[in-house]
Structures are given as structure tokens and as C-alpha cells.
PDB file of C-alpha atoms in Angstrom:
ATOM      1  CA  UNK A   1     -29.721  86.906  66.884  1.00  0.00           C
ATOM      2  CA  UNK A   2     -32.726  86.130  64.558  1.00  0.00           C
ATOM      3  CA  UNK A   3     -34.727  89.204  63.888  1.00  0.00           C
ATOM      4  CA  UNK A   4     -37.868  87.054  65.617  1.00  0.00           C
ATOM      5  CA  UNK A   5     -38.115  84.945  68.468  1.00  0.00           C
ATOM      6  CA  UNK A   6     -39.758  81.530  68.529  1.00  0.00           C
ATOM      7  CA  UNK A   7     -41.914  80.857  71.586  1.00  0.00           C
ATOM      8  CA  UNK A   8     -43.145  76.945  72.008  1.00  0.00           C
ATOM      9  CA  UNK A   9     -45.237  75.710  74.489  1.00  0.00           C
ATOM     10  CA  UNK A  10     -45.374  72.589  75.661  1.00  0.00           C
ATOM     11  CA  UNK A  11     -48.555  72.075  77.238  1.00  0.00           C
ATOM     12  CA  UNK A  12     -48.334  68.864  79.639  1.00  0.00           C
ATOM     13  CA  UNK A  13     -45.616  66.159  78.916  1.00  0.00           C
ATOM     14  CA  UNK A  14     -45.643  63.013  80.325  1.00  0.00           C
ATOM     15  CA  UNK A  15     -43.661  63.332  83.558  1.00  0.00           C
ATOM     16  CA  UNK A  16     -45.418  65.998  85.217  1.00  0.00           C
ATOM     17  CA  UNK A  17     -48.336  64.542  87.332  1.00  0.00           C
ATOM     18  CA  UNK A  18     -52.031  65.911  88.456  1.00  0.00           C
ATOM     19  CA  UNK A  19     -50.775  65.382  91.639  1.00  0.00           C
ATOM     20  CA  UNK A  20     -48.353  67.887  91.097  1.00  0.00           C
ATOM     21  CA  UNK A  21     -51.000  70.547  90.250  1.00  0.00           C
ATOM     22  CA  UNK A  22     -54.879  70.993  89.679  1.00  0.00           C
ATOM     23  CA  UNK A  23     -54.586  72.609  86.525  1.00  0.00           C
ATOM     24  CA  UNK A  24     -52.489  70.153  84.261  1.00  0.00           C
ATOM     25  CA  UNK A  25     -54.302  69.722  81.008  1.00  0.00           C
ATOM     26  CA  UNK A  26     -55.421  66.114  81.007  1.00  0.00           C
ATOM     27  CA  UNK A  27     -58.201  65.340  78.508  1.00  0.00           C
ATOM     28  CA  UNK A  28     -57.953  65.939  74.463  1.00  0.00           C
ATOM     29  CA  UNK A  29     -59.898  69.275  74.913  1.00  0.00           C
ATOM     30  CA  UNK A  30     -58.023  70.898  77.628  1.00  0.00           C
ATOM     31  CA  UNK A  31     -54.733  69.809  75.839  1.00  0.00           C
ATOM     32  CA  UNK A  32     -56.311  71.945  72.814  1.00  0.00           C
ATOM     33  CA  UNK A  33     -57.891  74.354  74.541  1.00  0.00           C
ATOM     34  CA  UNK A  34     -54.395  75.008  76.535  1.00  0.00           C
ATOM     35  CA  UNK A  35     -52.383  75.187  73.005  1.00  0.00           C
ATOM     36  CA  UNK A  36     -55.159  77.901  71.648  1.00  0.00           C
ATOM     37  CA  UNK A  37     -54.946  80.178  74.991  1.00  0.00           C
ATOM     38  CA  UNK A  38     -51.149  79.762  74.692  1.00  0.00           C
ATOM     39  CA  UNK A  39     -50.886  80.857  71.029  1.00  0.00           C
ATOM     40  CA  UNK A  40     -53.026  83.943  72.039  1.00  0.00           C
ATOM     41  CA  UNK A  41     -50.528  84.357  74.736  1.00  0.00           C
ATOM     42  CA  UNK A  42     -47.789  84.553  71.917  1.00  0.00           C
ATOM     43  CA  UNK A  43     -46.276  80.416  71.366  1.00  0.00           C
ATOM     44  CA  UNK A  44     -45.977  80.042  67.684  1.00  0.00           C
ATOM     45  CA  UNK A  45     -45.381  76.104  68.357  1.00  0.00           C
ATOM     46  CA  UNK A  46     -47.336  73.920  70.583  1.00  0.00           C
ATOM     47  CA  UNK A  47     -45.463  70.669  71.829  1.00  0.00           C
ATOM     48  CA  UNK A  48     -48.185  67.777  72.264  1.00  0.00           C
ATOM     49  CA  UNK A  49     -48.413  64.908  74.330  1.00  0.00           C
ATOM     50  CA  UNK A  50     -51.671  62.856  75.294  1.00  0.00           C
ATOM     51  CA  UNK A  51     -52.856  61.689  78.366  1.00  0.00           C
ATOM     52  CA  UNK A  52     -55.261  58.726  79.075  1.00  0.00           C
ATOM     53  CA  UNK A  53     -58.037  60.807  79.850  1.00  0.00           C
ATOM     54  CA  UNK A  54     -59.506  58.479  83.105  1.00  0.00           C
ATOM     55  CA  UNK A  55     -56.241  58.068  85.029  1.00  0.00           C
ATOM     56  CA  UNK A  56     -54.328  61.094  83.775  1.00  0.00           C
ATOM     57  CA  UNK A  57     -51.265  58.841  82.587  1.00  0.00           C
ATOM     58  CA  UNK A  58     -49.029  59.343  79.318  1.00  0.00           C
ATOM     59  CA  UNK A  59     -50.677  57.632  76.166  1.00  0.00           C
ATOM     60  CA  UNK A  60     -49.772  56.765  72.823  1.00  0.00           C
ATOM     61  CA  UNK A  61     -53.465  56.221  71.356  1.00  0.00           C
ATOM     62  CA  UNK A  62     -53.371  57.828  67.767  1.00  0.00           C
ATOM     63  CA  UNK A  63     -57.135  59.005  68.634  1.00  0.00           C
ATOM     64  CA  UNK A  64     -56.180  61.190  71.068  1.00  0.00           C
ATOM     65  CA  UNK A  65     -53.548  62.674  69.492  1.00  0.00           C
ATOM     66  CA  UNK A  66     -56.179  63.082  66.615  1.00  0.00           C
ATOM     67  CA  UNK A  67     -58.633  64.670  68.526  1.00  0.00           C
ATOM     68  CA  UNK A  68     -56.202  67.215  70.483  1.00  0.00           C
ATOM     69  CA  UNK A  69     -55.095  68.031  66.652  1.00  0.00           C
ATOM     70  CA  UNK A  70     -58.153  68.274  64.658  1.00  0.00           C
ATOM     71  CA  UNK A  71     -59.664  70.526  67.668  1.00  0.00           C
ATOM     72  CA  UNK A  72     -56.360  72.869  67.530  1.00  0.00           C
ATOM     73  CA  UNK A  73     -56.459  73.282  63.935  1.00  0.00           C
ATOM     74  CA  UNK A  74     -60.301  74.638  64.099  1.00  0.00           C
ATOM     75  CA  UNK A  75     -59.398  77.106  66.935  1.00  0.00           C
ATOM     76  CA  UNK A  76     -55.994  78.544  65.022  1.00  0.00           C
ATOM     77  CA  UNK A  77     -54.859  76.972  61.530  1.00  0.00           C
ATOM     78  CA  UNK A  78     -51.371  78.623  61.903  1.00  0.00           C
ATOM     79  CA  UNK A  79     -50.031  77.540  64.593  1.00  0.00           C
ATOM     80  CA  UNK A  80     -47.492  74.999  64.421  1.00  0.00           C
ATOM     81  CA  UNK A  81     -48.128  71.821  66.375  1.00  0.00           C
ATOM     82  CA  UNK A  82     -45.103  69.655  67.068  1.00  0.00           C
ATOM     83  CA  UNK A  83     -46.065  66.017  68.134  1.00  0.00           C
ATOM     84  CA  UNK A  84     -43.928  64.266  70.510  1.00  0.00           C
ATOM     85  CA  UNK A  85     -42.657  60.771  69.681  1.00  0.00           C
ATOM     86  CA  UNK A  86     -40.678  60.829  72.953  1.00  0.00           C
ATOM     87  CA  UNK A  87     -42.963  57.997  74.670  1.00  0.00           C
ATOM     88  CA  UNK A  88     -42.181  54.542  74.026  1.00  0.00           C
ATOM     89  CA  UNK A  89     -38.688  54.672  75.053  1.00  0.00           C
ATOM     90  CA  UNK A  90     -38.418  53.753  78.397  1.00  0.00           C
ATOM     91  CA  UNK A  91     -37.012  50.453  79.842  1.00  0.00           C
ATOM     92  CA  UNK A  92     -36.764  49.431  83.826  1.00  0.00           C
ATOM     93  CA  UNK A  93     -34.781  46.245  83.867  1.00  0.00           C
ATOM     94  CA  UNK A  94     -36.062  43.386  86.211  1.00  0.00           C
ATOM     95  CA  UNK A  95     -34.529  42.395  89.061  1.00  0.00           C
ATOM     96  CA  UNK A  96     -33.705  38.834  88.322  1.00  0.00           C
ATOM     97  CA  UNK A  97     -33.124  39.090  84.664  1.00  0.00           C
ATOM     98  CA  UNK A  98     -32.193  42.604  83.714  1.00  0.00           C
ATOM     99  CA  UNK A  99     -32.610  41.512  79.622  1.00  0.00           C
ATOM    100  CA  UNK A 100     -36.381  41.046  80.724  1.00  0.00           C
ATOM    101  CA  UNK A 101     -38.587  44.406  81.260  1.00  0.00           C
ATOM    102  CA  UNK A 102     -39.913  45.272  84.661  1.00  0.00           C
ATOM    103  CA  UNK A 103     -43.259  47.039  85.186  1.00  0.00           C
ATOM    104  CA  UNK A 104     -43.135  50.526  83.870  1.00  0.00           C
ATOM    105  CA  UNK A 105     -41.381  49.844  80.698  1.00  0.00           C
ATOM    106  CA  UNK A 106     -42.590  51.601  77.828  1.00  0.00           C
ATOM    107  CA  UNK A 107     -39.880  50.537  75.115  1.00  0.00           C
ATOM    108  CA  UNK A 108     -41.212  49.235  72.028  1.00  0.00           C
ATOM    109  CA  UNK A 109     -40.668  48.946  68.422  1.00  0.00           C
ATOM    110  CA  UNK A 110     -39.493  52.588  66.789  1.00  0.00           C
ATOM    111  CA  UNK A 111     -42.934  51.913  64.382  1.00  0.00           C
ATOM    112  CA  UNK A 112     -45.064  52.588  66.545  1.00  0.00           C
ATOM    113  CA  UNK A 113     -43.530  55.190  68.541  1.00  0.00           C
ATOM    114  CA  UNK A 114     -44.163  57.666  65.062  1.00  0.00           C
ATOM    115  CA  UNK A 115     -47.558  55.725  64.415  1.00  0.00           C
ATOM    116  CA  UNK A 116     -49.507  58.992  65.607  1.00  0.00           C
ATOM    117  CA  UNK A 117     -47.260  60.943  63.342  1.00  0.00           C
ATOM    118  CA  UNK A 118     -47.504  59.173  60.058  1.00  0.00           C
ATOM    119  CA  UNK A 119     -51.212  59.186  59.984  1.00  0.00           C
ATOM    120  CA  UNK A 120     -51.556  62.312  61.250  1.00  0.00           C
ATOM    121  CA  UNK A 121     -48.563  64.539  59.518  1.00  0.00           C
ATOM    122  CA  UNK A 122     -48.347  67.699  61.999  1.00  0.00           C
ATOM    123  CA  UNK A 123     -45.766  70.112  60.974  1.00  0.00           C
ATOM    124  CA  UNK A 124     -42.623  69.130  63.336  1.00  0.00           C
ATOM    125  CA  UNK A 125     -42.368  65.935  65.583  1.00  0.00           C
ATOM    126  CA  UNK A 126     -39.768  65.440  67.669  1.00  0.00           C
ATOM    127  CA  UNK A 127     -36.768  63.086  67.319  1.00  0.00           C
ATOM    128  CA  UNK A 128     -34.910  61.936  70.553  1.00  0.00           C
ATOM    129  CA  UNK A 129     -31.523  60.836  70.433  1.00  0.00           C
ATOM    130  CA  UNK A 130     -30.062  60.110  73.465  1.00  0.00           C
ATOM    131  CA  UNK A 131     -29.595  56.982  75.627  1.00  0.00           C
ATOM    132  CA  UNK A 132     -29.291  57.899  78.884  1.00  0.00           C
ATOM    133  CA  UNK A 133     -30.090  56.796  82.618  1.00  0.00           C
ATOM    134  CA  UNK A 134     -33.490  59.395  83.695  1.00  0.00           C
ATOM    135  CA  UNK A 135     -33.932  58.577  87.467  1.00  0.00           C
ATOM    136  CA  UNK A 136     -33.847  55.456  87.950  1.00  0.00           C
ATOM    137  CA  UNK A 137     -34.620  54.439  84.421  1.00  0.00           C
ATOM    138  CA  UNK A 138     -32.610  54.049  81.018  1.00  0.00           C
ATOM    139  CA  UNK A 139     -34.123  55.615  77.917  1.00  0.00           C
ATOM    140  CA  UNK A 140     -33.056  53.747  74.931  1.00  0.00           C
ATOM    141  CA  UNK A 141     -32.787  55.364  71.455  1.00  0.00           C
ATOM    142  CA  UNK A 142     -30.166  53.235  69.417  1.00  0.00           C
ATOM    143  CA  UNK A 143     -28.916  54.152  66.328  1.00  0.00           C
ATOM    144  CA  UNK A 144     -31.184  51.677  64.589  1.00  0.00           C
ATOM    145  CA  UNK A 145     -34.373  52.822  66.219  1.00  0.00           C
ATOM    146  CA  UNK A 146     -33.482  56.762  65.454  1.00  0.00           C
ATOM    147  CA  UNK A 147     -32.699  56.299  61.560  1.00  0.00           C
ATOM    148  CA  UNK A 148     -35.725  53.983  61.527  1.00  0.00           C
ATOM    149  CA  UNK A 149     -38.147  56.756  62.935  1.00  0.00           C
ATOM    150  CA  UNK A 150     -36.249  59.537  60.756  1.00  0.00           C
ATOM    151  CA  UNK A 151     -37.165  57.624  57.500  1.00  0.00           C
ATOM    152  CA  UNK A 152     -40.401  57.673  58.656  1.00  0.00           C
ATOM    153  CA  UNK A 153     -40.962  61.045  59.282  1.00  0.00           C
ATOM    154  CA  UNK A 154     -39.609  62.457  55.895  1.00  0.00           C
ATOM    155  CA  UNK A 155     -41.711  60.182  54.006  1.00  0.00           C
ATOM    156  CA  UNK A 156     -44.120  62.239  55.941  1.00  0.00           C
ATOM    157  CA  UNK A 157     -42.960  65.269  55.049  1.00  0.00           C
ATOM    158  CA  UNK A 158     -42.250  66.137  58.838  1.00  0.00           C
ATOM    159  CA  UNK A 159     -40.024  68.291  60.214  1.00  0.00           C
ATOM    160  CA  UNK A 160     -38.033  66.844  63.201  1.00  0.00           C
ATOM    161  CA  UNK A 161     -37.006  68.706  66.228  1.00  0.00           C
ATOM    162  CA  UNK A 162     -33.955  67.331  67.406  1.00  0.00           C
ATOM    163  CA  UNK A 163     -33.896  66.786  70.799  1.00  0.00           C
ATOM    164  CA  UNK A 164     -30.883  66.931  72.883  1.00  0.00           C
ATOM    165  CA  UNK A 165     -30.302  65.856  76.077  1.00  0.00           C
ATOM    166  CA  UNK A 166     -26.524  65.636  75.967  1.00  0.00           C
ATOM    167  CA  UNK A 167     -23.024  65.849  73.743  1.00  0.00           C
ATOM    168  CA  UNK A 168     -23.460  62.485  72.424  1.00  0.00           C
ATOM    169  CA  UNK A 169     -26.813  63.627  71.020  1.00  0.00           C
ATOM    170  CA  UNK A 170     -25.297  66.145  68.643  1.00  0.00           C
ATOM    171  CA  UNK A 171     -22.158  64.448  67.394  1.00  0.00           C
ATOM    172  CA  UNK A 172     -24.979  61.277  66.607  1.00  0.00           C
ATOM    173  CA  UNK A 173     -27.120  63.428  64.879  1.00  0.00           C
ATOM    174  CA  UNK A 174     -24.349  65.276  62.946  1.00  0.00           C
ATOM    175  CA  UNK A 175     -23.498  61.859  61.626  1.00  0.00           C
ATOM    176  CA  UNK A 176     -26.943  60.900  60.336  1.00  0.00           C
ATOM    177  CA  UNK A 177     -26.700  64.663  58.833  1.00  0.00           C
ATOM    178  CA  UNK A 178     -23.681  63.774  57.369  1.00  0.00           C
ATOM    179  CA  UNK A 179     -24.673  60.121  55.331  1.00  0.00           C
ATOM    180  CA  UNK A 180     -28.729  61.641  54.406  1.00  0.00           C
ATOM    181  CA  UNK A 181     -30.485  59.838  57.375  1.00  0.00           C
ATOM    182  CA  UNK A 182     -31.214  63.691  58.399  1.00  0.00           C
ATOM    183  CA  UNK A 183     -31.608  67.117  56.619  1.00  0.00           C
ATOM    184  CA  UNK A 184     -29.244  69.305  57.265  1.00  0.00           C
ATOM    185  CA  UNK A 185     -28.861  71.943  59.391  1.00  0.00           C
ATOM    186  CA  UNK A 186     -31.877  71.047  61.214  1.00  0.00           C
ATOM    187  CA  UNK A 187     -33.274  72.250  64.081  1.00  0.00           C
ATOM    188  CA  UNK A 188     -32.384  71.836  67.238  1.00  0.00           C
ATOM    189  CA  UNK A 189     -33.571  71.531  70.787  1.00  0.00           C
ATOM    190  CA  UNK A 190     -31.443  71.370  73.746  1.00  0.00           C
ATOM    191  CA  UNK A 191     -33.249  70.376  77.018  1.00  0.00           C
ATOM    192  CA  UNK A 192     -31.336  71.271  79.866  1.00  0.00           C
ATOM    193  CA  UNK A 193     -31.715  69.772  84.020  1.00  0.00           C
ATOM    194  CA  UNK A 194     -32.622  66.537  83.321  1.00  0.00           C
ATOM    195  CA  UNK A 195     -30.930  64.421  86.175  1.00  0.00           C
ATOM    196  CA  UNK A 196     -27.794  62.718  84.291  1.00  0.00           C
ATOM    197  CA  UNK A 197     -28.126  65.141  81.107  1.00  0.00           C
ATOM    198  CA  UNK A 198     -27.369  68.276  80.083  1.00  0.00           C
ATOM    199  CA  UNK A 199     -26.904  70.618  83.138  1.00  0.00           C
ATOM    200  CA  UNK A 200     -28.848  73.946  82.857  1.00  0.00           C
ATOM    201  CA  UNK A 201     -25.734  76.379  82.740  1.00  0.00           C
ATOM    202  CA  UNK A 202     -24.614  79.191  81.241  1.00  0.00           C
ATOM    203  CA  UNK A 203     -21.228  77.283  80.175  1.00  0.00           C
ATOM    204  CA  UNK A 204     -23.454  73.782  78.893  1.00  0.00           C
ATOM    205  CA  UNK A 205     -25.266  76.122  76.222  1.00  0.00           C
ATOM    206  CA  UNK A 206     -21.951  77.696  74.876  1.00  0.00           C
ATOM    207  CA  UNK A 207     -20.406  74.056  74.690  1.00  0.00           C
ATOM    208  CA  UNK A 208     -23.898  72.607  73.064  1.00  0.00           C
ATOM    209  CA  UNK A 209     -24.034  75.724  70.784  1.00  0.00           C
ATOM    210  CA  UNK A 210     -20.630  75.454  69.385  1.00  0.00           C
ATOM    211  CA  UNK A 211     -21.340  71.650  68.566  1.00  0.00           C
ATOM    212  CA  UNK A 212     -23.859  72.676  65.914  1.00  0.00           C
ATOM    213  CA  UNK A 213     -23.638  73.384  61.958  1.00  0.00           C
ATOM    214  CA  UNK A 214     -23.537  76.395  60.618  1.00  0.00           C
ATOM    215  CA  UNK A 215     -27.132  77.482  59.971  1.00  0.00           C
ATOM    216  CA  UNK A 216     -29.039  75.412  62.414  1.00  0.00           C
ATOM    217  CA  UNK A 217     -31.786  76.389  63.770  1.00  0.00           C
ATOM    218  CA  UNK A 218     -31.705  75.903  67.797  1.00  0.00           C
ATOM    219  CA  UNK A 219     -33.913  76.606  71.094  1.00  0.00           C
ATOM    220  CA  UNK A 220     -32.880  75.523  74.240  1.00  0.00           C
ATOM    221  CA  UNK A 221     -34.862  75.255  77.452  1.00  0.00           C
ATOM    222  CA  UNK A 222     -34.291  74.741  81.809  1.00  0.00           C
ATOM    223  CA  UNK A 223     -36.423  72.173  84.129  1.00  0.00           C
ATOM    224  CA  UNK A 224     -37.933  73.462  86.799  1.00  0.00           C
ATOM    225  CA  UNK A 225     -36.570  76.444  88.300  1.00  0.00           C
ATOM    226  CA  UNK A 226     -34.362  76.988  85.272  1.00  0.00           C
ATOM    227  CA  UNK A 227     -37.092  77.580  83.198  1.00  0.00           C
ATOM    228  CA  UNK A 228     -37.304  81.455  82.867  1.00  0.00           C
ATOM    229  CA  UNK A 229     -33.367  81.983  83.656  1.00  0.00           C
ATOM    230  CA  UNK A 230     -33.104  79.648  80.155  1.00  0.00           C
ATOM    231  CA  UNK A 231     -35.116  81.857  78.258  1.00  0.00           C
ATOM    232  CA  UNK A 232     -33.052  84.826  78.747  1.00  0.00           C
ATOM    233  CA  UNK A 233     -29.928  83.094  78.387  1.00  0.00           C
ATOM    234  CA  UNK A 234     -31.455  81.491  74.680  1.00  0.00           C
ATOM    235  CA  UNK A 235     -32.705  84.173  73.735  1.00  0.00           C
ATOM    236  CA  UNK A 236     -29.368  86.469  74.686  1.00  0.00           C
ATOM    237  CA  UNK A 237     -27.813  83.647  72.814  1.00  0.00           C
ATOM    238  CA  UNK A 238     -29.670  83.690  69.470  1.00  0.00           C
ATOM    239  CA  UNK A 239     -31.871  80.831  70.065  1.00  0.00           C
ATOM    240  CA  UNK A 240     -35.485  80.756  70.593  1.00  0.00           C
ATOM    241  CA  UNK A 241     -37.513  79.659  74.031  1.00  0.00           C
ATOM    242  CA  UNK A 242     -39.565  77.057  75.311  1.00  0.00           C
ATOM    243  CA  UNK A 243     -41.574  76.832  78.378  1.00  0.00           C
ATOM    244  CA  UNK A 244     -44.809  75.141  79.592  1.00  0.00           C
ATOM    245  CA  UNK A 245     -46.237  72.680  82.389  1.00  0.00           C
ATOM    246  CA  UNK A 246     -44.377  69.897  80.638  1.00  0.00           C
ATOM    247  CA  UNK A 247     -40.781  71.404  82.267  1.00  0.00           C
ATOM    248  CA  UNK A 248     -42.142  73.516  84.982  1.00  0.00           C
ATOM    249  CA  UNK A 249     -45.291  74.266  86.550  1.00  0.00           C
ATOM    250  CA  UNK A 250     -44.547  77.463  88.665  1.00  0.00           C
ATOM    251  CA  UNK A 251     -44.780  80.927  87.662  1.00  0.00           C
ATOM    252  CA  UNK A 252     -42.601  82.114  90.602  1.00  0.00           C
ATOM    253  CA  UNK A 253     -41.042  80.416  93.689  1.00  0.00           C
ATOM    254  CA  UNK A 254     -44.104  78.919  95.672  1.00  0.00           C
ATOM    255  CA  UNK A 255     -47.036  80.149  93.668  1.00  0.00           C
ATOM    256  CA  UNK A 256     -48.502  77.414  90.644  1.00  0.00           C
ATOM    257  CA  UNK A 257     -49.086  78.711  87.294  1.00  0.00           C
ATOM    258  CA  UNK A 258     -52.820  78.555  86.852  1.00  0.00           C
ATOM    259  CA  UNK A 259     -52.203  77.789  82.978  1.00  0.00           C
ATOM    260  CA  UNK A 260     -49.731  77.667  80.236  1.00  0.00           C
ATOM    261  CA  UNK A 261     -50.712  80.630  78.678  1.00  0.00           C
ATOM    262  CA  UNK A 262     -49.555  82.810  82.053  1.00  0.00           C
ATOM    263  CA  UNK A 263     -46.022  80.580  81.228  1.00  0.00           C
ATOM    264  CA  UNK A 264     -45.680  82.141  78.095  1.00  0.00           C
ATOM    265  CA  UNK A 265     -46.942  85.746  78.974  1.00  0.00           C
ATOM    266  CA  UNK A 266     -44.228  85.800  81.241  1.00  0.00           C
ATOM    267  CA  UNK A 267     -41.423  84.525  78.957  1.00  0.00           C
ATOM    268  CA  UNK A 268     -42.985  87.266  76.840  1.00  0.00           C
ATOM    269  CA  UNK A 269     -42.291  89.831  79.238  1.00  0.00           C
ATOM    270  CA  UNK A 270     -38.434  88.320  79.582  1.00  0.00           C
ATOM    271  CA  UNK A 271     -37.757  88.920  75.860  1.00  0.00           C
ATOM    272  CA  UNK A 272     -39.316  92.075  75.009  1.00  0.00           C
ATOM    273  CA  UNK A 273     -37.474  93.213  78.400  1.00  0.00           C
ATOM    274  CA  UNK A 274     -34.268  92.101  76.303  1.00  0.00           C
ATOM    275  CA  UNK A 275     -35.066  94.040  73.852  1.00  0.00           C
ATOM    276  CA  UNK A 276     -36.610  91.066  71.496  1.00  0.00           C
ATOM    277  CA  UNK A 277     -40.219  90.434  69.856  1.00  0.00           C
ATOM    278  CA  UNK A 278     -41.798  86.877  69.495  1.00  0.00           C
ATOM    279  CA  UNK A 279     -42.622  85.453  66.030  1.00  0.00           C
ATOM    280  CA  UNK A 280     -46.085  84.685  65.558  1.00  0.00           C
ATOM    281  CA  UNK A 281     -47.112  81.606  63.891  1.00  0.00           C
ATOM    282  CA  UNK A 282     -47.015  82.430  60.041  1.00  0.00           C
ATOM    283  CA  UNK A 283     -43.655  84.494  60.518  1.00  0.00           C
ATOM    284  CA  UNK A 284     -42.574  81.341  62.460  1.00  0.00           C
ATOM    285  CA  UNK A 285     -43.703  78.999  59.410  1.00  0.00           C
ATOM    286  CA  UNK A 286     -41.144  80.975  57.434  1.00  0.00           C
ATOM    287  CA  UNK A 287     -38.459  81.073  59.584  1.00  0.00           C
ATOM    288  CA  UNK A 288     -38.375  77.177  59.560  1.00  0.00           C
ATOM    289  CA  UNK A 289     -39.714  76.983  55.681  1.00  0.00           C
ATOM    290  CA  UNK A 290     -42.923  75.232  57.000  1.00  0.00           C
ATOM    291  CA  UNK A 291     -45.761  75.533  54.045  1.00  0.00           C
ATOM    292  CA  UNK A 292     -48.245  78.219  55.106  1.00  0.00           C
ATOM    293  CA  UNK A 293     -51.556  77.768  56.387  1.00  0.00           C
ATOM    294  CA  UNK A 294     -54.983  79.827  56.109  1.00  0.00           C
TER     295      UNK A 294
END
């Protein structure tokens, strides 16, 4: 096990709904102000999406990621914010052509779906690689499109997060590891009870686990009700945790979380319970060589 554990938070996503619950962060400041009550919870990371602040729906507007950034880095200059580039990789095929995109279709060229992060260089972004049906969607991340939006983030000197969804994922990534594409041994995410993915078991984590290189840094998280069960068995694993509104949004069965930050007290509670201690932001920075910041 690492000496540390690495807490992220991932503050709202782009799948959970205000529908769902009142408290979802929606607009730039209450995306910020949910990643500084979470660090003071104990994250180290922040995961970030951006919402259209009207309706509430996932964006990909460079301002707002700005805005959520610039107002994060005033409140706590150590923390390490991760940037999704998940969004824009969604296609619904139509009916009567399926080559032409229905309503709902994000997918678009692999440019702009790192825009945010080439202007605005956080420390880690992540980097999807699966293809994969998600309800009753397909996301598409070819092999193109991935080594496209790799280049892109090295020339700007940012870390990916390697996302994993499923097998495929790793033995894809291993190869753009193996011809330069990607830095190895990277670090690793696997997301776990997404419908058609990775199931959130004991036995999927040993399988996914044993598919890494030696030295890789890796977290793993559940969906939903698998959420705290997952950071045990990470943790008891030697990875580091993830939780937040983006994969569930209850602290128990029946009762809403109120924020993120009571998500990540109580993952708190699970590892120190283990016997563990979470890393706080500058220990974090050196755990993943990530240049300091005062």
C-alpha cells in the first residue's frame, strides 16, 4: 500500500441531474466553492466538469471552466484540479440513417474536446479510452481521437488520468505506453458500475489491477451504491479513492448527501477505520511528481 492515500472528489459530472437532488453544484461558483469545502474535508484532487449555468446541463464553454479554476486556485493553490475532457464523446445514431447523429449527440472533433485544457493547463485531465454502449448510447473514443488528445495534453505539460471503463481500455493504453503516445506507468483510474462496463466487484479490481505496469499509479471507484464499499476495497488494495455527486449522491441508503464535502468526510472515516491516512494536496503533488504550488 502507499504510505498516503489519495482522496479525489468529483464534484458534479455530467450525468447526474438537479432533478436528482437540490444540492448539485450547478454554477462556476458553487462548482468552486464545492472543490474548496471538499479539500478542507480532506480531497487532494478535485475532478471538474461545467454546467450551463441557466438550464443546469453539461457544457464545454472554456469560460466556465476558467472561472470554476481561477476561483479554486484563490481559495487553495495546492490542490490539484483534474479537468475532465470526458464530454464530447457521445453519439445516438438516427433512426433512418444510423451514420447520421440523432439529437443528443455530443461527438465532435478530439480538438476541441481538450480546448479547455490547452488554454487553461490544470495539473491532470482526464483521458478516456473506451468505446462502449452507456444506456442507450455509444461513446466513441477511437484510437485516432485518443493519441490525438494525448499529444495535446503533453505539449501541455498535463498529466492524464487514464480512465478505464473496461479490459480493452488497459491493453489500448498499454500500447500507446508502449510506442511514446503515453508516459509510462501512468496513472490510472478504473470506474466501476457503469451499465455495460466494468462491474463493481471485488474479482473486476483484481483482474483490472493485474492488467497494469509495474509502478502505476491507480484509484478505482463504484457508482451509486458501490461508492463507499469501493473505497475500502481500493484502498485495502493499494489504490487510492474517489467519491463525489458525480458517481453517487447519497450518504447512506435513503438520506441525500447535502454536499460533497460530507462524501469525502465519510470516505475519510472508511480509511482511517482501515488503518490508513489521506494525503493532502502538496504530499499528493509528490506522490504523482506534480510541480509544487504556494
Amino acid at each position: 500500500m502507499a504510505s498516503k492515500t489519495l482522496l479525489t472528489c468529483a464534484v458534479t459530472g455530467n450525468i447526474t441531474t438537479p432533478d436528482q437532488t437540490p444540492h448539485l453544484p450547478i454554477t462556476p461558483t458553487q462548482i468552486a466553492n464545492e472543490c474548496l469545502a471538499a479539500a478542507e474535508a480532506g480531497a487532494a484532487a478535485v475532478h471538474i466538469h461545467v454546467r450551463d449555468p441557466q438550464s443546469g446541463k453539461p457544457s464545454m464553454e472554456v469560460a466556465l471552466y476558467r472561472e470554476v479554476m481561477d476561483q479554486v486556485r484563490r481559495g487553495n493553490p495546492e490542490l490539484i484540479i483534474n479537468l475532465t475532457t470526458g464530454p464530447g464523446g457521445r453519439f445516438i445514431p438516427s433512426h433512418d440513417d444510423p451514420r447520421v447523429a440523432a439529437p443528443g449527440s455530443t461527438l465532435v472533433q478530439p480538438e476541441k474536446r481538450v480546448e479547455h485544457v490547452r488554454v487553461l493547463r490544470p495539473d491532470i485531465c482526464s483521458l478516456d479510452l473506451n468505446t462502449m454502449n452507456s444506456g442507450p448510447d455509444v461513446v466513441i473514443n477511437t484510437p485516432r481521437n485518443v493519441r490525438i488528445m494525448a499529444k495535446i495534453m503533453r505539449e501541455a505539460g498535463v498529466k492524464p488520468e487514464l480512465e478505464i471503463f473496461d479490459s480493452g481500455d488497459i491493453h489500448l493504453a498499454r500500447d500507446l505506453i508502449a510506442d511514446g503516445t503515453l508516459e509510462g506507468p501512468g496513472m490510472w483510474t478504473f470506474v466501476t458500475g457503469v451499465k455495460y462496463g466494468f462491474s463493481s466487484s471485488p474479482e473486476t479490481l483484481m483482474y483490472a489491477r493485474s492488467l497494469l505496469p509495474a509502478g502505476a499509479i491507480w484509484s478505482a471507484f463504484g457508482i451509486g451504491r458501490f461508492e463507499f464499499p469501493y473505497v475500502a476495497l481500493a484502498y485495502l488494495n493499494g489504490g487510492h479513492v474517489r467519491v463525489g455527486m458525480e458517481d453517487n449522491i447519497y450518504l447512506e441508503k435513503g438520506v441525500l448527501a447535502k454536499s460533497n464535502a460530507e462524501l469525502v468526510l465519510k470516505a475519510k472515516r472508511i480509511v482511517q477505520d482501515l488503518g490508513g491516512e489521506l494525503a493532502n494536496p502538496r504530499e499528493a503533488r509528490a506522490m504523482l511528481n506534480l510541480p509544487a504550488r504556494a
